[in-house]
Coordinates of C-alpha atoms and ligand atoms in Angstrom, one line a residue:
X3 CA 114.9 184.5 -24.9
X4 CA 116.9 185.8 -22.2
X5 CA 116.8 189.9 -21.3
X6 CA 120.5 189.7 -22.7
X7 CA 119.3 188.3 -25.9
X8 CA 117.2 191.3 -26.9
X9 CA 120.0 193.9 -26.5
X10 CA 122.7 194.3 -28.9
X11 CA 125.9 193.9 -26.6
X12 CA 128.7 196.3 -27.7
X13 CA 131.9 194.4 -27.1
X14 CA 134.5 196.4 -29.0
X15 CA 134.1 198.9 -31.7
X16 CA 137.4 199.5 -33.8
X17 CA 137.9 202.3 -36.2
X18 CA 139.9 201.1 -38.9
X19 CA 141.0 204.2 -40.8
X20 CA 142.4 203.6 -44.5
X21 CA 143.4 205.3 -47.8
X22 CA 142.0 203.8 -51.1
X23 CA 142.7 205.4 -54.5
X24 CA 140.1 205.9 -57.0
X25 CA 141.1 204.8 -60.4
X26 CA 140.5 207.8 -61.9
X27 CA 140.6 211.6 -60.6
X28 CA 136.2 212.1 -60.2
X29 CA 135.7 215.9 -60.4
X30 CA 133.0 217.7 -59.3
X31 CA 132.0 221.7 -59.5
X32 CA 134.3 222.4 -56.0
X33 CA 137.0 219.8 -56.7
X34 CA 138.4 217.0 -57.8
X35 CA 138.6 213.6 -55.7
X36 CA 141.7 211.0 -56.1
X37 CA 142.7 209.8 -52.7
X38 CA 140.2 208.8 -50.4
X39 CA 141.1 208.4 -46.3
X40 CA 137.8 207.3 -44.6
X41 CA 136.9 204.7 -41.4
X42 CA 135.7 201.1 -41.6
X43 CA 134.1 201.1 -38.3
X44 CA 133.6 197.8 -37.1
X45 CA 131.5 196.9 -33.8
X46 CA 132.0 193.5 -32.3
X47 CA 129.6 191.4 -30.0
X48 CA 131.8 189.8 -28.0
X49 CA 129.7 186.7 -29.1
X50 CA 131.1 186.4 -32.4
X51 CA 129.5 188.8 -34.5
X52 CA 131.0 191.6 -36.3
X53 CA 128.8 194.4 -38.1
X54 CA 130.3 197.1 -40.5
X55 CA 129.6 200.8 -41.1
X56 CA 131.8 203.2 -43.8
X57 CA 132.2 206.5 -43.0
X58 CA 131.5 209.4 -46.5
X59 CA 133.3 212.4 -45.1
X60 CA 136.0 213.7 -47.4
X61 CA 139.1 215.1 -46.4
X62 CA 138.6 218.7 -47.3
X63 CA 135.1 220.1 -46.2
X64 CA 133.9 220.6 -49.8
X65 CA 130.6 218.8 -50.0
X66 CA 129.5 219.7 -46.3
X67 CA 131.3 220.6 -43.2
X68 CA 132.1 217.4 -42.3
X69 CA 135.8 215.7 -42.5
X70 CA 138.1 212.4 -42.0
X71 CA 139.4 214.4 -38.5
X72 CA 135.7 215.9 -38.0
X73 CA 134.7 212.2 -37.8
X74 CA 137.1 210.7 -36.3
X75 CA 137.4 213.4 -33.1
X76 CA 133.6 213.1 -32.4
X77 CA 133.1 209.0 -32.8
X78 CA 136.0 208.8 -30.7
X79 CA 135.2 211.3 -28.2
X80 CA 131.8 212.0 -27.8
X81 CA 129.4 209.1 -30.2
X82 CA 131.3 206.2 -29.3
X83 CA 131.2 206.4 -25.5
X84 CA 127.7 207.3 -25.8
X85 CA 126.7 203.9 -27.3
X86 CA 128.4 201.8 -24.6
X87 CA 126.6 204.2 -21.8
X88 CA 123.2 203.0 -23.6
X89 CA 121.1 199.7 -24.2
X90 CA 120.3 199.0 -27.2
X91 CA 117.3 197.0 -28.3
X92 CA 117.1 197.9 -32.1
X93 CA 119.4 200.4 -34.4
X94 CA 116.8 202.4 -34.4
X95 CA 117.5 203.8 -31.0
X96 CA 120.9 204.6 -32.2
X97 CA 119.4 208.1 -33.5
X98 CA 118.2 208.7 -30.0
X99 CA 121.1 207.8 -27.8
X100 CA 122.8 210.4 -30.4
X101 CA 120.2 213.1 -29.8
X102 CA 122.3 215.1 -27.6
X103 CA 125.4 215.7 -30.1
X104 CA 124.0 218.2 -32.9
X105 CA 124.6 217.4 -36.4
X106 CA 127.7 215.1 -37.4
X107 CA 125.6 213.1 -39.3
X108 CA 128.4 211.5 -41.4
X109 CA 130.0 210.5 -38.5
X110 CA 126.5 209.0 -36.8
X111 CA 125.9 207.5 -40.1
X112 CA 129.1 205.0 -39.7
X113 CA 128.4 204.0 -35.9
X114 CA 124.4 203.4 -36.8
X115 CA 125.5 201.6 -39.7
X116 CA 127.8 198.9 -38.3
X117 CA 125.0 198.7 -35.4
X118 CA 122.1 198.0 -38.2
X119 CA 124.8 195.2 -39.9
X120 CA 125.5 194.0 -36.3
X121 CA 121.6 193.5 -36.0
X122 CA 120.7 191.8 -39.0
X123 CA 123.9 189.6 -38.4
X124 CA 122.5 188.5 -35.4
X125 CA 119.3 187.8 -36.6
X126 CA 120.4 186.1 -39.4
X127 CA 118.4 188.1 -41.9
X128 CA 119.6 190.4 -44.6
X129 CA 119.9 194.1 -44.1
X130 CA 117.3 195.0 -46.9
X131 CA 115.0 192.8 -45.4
X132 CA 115.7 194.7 -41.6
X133 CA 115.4 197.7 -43.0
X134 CA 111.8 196.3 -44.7
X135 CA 113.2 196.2 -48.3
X136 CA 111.6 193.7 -50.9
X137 CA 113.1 194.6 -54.0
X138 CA 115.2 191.5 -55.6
X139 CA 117.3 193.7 -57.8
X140 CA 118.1 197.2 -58.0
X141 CA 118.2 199.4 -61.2
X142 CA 121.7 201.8 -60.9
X143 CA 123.0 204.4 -62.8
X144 CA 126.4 206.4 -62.9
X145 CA 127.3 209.8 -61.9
X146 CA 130.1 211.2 -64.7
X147 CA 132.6 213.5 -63.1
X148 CA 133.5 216.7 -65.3
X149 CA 135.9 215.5 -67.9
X150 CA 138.7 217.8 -69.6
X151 CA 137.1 217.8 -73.2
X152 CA 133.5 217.0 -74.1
X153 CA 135.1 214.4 -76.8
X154 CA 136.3 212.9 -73.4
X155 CA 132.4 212.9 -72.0
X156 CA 131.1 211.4 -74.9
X157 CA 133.4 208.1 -74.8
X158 CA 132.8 207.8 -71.8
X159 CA 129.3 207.9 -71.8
X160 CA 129.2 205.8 -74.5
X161 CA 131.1 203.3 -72.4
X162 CA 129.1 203.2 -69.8
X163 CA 125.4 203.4 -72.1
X164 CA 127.2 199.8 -73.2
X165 CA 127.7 198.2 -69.7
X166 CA 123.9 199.2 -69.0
X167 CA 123.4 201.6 -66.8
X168 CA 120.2 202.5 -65.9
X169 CA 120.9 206.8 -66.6
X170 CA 123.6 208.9 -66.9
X171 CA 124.1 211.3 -64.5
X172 CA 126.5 214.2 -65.7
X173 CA 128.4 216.9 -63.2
X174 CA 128.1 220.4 -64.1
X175 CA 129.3 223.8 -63.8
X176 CA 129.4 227.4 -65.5
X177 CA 130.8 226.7 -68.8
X178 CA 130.3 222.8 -68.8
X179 CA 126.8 222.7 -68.9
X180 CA 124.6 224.1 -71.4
X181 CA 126.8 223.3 -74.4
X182 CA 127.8 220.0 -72.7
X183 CA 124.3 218.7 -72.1
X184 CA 123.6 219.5 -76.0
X185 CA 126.0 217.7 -77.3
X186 CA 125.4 214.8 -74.9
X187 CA 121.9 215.0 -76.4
X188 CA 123.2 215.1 -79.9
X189 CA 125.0 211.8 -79.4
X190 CA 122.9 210.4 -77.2
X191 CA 119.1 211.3 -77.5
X192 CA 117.4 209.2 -76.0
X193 CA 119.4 207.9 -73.1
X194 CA 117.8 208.7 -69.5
X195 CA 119.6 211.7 -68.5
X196 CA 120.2 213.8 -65.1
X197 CA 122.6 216.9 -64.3
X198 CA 124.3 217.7 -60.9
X199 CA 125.5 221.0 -60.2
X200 CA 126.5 221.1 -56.5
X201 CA 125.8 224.6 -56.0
X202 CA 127.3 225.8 -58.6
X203 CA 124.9 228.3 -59.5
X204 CA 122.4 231.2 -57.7
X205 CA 118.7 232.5 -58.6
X206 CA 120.4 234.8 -60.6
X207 CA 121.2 232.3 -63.4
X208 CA 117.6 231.4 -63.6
X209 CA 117.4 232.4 -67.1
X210 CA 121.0 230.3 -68.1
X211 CA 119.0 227.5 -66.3
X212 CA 115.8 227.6 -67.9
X213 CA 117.6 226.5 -70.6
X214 CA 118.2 222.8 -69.9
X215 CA 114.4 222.6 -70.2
X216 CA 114.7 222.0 -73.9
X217 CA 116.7 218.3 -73.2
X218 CA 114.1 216.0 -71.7
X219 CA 116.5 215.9 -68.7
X220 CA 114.7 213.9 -65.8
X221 CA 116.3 216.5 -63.3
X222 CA 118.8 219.0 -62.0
X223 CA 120.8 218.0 -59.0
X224 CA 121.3 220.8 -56.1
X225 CA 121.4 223.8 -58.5
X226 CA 121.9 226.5 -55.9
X227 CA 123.1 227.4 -52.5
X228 CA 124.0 224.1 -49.9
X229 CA 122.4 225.1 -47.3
X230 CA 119.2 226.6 -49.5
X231 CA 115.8 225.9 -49.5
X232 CA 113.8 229.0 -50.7
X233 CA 115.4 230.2 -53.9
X234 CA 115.6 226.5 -55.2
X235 CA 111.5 226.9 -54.3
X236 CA 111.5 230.0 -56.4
X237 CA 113.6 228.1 -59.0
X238 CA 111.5 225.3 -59.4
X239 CA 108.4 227.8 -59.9
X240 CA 110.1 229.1 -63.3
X241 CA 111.5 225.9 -64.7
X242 CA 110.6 222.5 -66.4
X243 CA 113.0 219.9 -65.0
X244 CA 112.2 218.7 -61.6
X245 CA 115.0 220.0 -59.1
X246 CA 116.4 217.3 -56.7
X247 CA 118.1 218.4 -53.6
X248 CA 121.2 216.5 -52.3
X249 CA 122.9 218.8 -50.1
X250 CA 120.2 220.8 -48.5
X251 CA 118.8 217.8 -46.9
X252 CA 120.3 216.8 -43.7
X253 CA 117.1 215.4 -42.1
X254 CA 113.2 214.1 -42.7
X255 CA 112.4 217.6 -41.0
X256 CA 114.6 219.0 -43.7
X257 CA 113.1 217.0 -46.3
X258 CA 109.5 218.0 -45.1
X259 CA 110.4 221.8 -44.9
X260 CA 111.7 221.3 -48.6
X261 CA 108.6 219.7 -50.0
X262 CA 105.9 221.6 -48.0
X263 CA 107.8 224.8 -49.6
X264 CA 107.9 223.2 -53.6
X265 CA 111.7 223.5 -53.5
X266 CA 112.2 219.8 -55.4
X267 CA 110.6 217.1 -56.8
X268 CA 112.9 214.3 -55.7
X269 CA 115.3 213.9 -53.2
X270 CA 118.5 212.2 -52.8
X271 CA 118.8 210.0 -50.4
X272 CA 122.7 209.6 -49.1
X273 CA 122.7 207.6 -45.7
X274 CA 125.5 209.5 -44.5
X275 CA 124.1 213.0 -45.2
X276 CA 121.1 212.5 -43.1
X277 CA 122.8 210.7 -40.5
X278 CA 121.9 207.0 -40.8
X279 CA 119.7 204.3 -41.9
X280 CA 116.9 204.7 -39.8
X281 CA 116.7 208.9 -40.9
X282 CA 117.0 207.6 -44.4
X283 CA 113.7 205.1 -43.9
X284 CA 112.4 208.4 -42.6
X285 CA 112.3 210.2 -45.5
X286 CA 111.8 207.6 -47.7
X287 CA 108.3 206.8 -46.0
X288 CA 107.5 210.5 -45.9
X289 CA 108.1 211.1 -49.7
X290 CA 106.4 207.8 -50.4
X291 CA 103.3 209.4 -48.7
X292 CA 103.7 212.5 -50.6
X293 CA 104.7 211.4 -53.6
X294 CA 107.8 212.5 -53.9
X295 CA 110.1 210.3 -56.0
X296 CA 113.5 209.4 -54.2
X297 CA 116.8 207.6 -55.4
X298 CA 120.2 207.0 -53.3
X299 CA 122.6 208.8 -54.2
X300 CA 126.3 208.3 -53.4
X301 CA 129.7 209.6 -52.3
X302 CA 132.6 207.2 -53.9
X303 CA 132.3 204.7 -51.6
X304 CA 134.3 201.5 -50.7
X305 CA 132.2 198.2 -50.6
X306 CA 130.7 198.5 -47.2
X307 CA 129.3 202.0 -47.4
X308 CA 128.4 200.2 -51.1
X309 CA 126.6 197.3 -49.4
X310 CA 124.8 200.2 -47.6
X311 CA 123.5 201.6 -50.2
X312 CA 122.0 198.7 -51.8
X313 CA 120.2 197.6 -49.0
X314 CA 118.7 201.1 -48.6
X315 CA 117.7 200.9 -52.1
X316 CA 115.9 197.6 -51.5
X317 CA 112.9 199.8 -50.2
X318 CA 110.2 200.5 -52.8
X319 CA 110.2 203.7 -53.2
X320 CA 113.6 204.2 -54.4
X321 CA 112.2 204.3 -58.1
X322 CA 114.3 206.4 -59.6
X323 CA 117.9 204.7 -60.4
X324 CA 120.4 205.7 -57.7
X325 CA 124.4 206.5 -57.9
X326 CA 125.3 202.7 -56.5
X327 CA 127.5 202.2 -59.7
X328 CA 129.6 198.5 -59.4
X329 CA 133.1 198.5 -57.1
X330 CA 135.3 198.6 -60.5
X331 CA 133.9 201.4 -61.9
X332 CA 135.9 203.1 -58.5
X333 CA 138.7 200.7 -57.3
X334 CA 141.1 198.3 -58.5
X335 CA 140.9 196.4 -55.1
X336 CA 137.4 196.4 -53.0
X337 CA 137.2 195.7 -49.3
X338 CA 134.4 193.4 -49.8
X339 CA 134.1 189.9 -51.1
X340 CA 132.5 189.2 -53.6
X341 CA 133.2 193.1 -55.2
X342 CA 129.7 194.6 -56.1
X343 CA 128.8 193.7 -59.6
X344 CA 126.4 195.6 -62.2
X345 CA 124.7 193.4 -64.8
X346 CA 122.6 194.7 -67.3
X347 CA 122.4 198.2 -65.2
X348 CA 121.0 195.9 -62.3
X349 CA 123.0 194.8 -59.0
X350 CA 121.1 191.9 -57.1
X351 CA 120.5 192.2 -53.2
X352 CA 122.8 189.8 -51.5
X353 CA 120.3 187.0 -49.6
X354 CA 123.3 186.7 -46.9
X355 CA 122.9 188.2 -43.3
X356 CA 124.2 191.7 -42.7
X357 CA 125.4 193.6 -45.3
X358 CA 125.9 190.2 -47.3
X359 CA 129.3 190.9 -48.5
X360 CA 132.5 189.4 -46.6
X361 CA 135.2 192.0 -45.5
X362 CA 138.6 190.9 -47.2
X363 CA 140.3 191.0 -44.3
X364 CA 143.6 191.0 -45.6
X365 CA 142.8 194.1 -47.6
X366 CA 141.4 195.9 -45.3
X367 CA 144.8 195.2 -43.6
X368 CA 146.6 196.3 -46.7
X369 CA 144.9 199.7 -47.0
X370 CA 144.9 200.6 -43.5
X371 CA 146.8 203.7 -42.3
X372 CA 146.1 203.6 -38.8
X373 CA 143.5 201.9 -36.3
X374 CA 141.9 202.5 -33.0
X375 CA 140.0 200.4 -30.5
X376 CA 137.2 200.8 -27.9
X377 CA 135.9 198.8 -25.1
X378 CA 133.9 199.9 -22.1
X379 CA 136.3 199.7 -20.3
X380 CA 139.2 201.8 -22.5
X381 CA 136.2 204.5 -22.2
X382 CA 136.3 204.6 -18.5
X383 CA 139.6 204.9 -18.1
X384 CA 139.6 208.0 -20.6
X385 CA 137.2 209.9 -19.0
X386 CA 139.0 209.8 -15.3
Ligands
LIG27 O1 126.9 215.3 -55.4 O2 126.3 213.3 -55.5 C1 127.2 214.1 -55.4 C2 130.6 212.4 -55.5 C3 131.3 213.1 -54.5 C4 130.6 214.1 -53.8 C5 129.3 214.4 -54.1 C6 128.6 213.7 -55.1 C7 129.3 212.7 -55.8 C8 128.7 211.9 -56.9 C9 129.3 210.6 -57.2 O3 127.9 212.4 -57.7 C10 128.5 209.5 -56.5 C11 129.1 208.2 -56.6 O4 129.4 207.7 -57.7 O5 129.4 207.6 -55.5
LIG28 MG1 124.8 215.5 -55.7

């Protein structure tokens, strides 16, 4: 092989940005999601190979401080000219190159991504098997926004126990919770269950949140503060269900901190959150080794952050069924080809290179509201 041949050449990178509607509102303890504007990235060889990363920032910085404009301002001006200044031998030195910019990690996430698909494109091997994955099939489950009437919850639970899924995983807040969750239980006892609070609550309603304990729940979802890692150690001191943090972890140094300190028992995994693939790996290996169950959690994704997700959850210790529910559970239309489908609460890892999904071009076309393009050369002449 030539020197040329062990570097992934970045020929063009082109931000496709576009605007997909959910087909129902998905609402969550600080808001409710309908609209979703996010960027396709796509990275180009120049020897005709195209990988594909999805970028999770919302609009509005609800979830973290991350946003569509956040994003887009620093791929376009500070991540994207740093990955045509670097070689790059393997997506793995993606995380390095992007060392110098702090934080971002949703916006790292969609540049390391396409860079990973690019990879296992031009190997020819599927992602999960890049990123060391040897599950077959994955086991998913489904995260349940807050409905307007608990009658509402129930049918669609009920709905959803029928297509298979692996556990039901319900959003909750001050006065849809306690109530909620017992009437869910009522109706459904036996079904694996899971609450997810995003930060809804502080140590002060420990004693409101002791009692979940009573419903066999197999854990509580990011109880308290975003950016917290001590009172949810305090937390998990005085109650039964294992607290998994989502939000909190932005890093396997978070992740360490977190579990060194008792603040969880499992962690949530979301690529985008911990700024990429290889960070994801990370933690995955370190939890592994210290027996800390982890699952992938999700953030409405169209199909190529989808694909991500799947190949992620390829790796074996992603025991715990993840958030990957199947494309028409969010859109009408996906961007992929074939859509991702759930069978008996199962989704099967594609065996194709890359991502193993096609893009449907012409719907990526259809849904897109704008779209920018990179060479080395464009780069050069913008920083003069
Ligand atoms: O906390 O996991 C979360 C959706 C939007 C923002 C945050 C979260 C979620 C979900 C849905 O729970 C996950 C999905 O179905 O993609
Ligand atoms: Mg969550």
């Amino acid at each position: 092989m030539s020197n040329s041949a062990q570097t992934i050449p970045i020929g063009k990178i082109t931000l496709h940005q576009l605007r997909m509607t959910l087909k129902s509102p998905f609402s969550t303890s600080f808001g409710t999601f309908q609209d979703k504007d996010f960027f396709i990235v796509e990275i180009d060889d120049g020897e005709g190979n195209q990988g594909f990363g999805e970028s999770v920032a919302f609009s509005s910085p609800w979830y973290s401080e991350e946003t569509v404009k956040t994003n887009e301002h620093v791929m376009a001006d500070f991540l994207i000219p740093l990955l045509f200044e670097h070689d790059i031998h393997h997506p793995d030195d993606v995380t390095k190159i992007f060392s110098p910019i702090r934080r971002n990690q949703m916006a790292k996430s969609a540049l390391e991504g396409a860079v990973w698909d690019l990879y296992a494109r031009r190997m020819q091997i599927p992602l999960a098997d890049a990123l060391g994955g040897t599950k077959k099939e994955i086991d998913v489950g489904i995260s349940i926004g807050i409905q307007p009437t608990v009658e509402d919850l129930l049918t669609v639970i009920g709905k959803h126990v029928d297509e298979g899924y692996k556990r039901i995983k319900l959003k909750i807040k001050p006065g849809w919770d306690i109530d909620v969750v017992k009437k869910v239980r009522q109706k459904f006892p036996d079904i694996p269950l899971m609450v997810d609070a995003n930060s809804a609550y502080t140590i002060q309603d420990i004693d409101h949140l002791k009692k979940l304990d009573e419903f066999n729940l197999m854990m509580i979802e990011q109880p308290l503060a975003h950016d917290d890692i001590i009172q949810h150690a305090k937390l998990q001191k005085e109650i039964e269900t294992p607290v998994c943090l989502d939000e909190s972890i932005h890093s396997c140094e978070d992740a360490k901190n977190a579990i060194e300190l008792g603040s969880c028992k499992i962690i949530n995994i979301k690529i985008g959150r911990v700024g990429g693939l290889t960070e994801s790996k990370k933690i995955h290996d370190f939890c592994k080794e210290h027996g800390i169950l982890v699952w992938c959690g999700g953030m409405l994704e169209a199909g190529v952050g989808r694909a991500h997700n799947i190949a992620l959850t390829a790796l074996d210790n992603f025991v715990l069924p993840g958030d990957t529910a199947g494309s028409s559970r969010y859109w009408e239309e996906d961007i992929i080809e074939p859509e991702v489908v759930v069978q008996n609460g199962k989704i099967t890892v594609p065996k194709k290179p890359g991502i193993g999904y096609k893009i449907d071009r012409s719907r990526l076309v259809k849904f897109r509201i704008n779209k920018q393009e990179f060479t080395a050369d464009s780069i050069k002449k913008n920083s003069i």
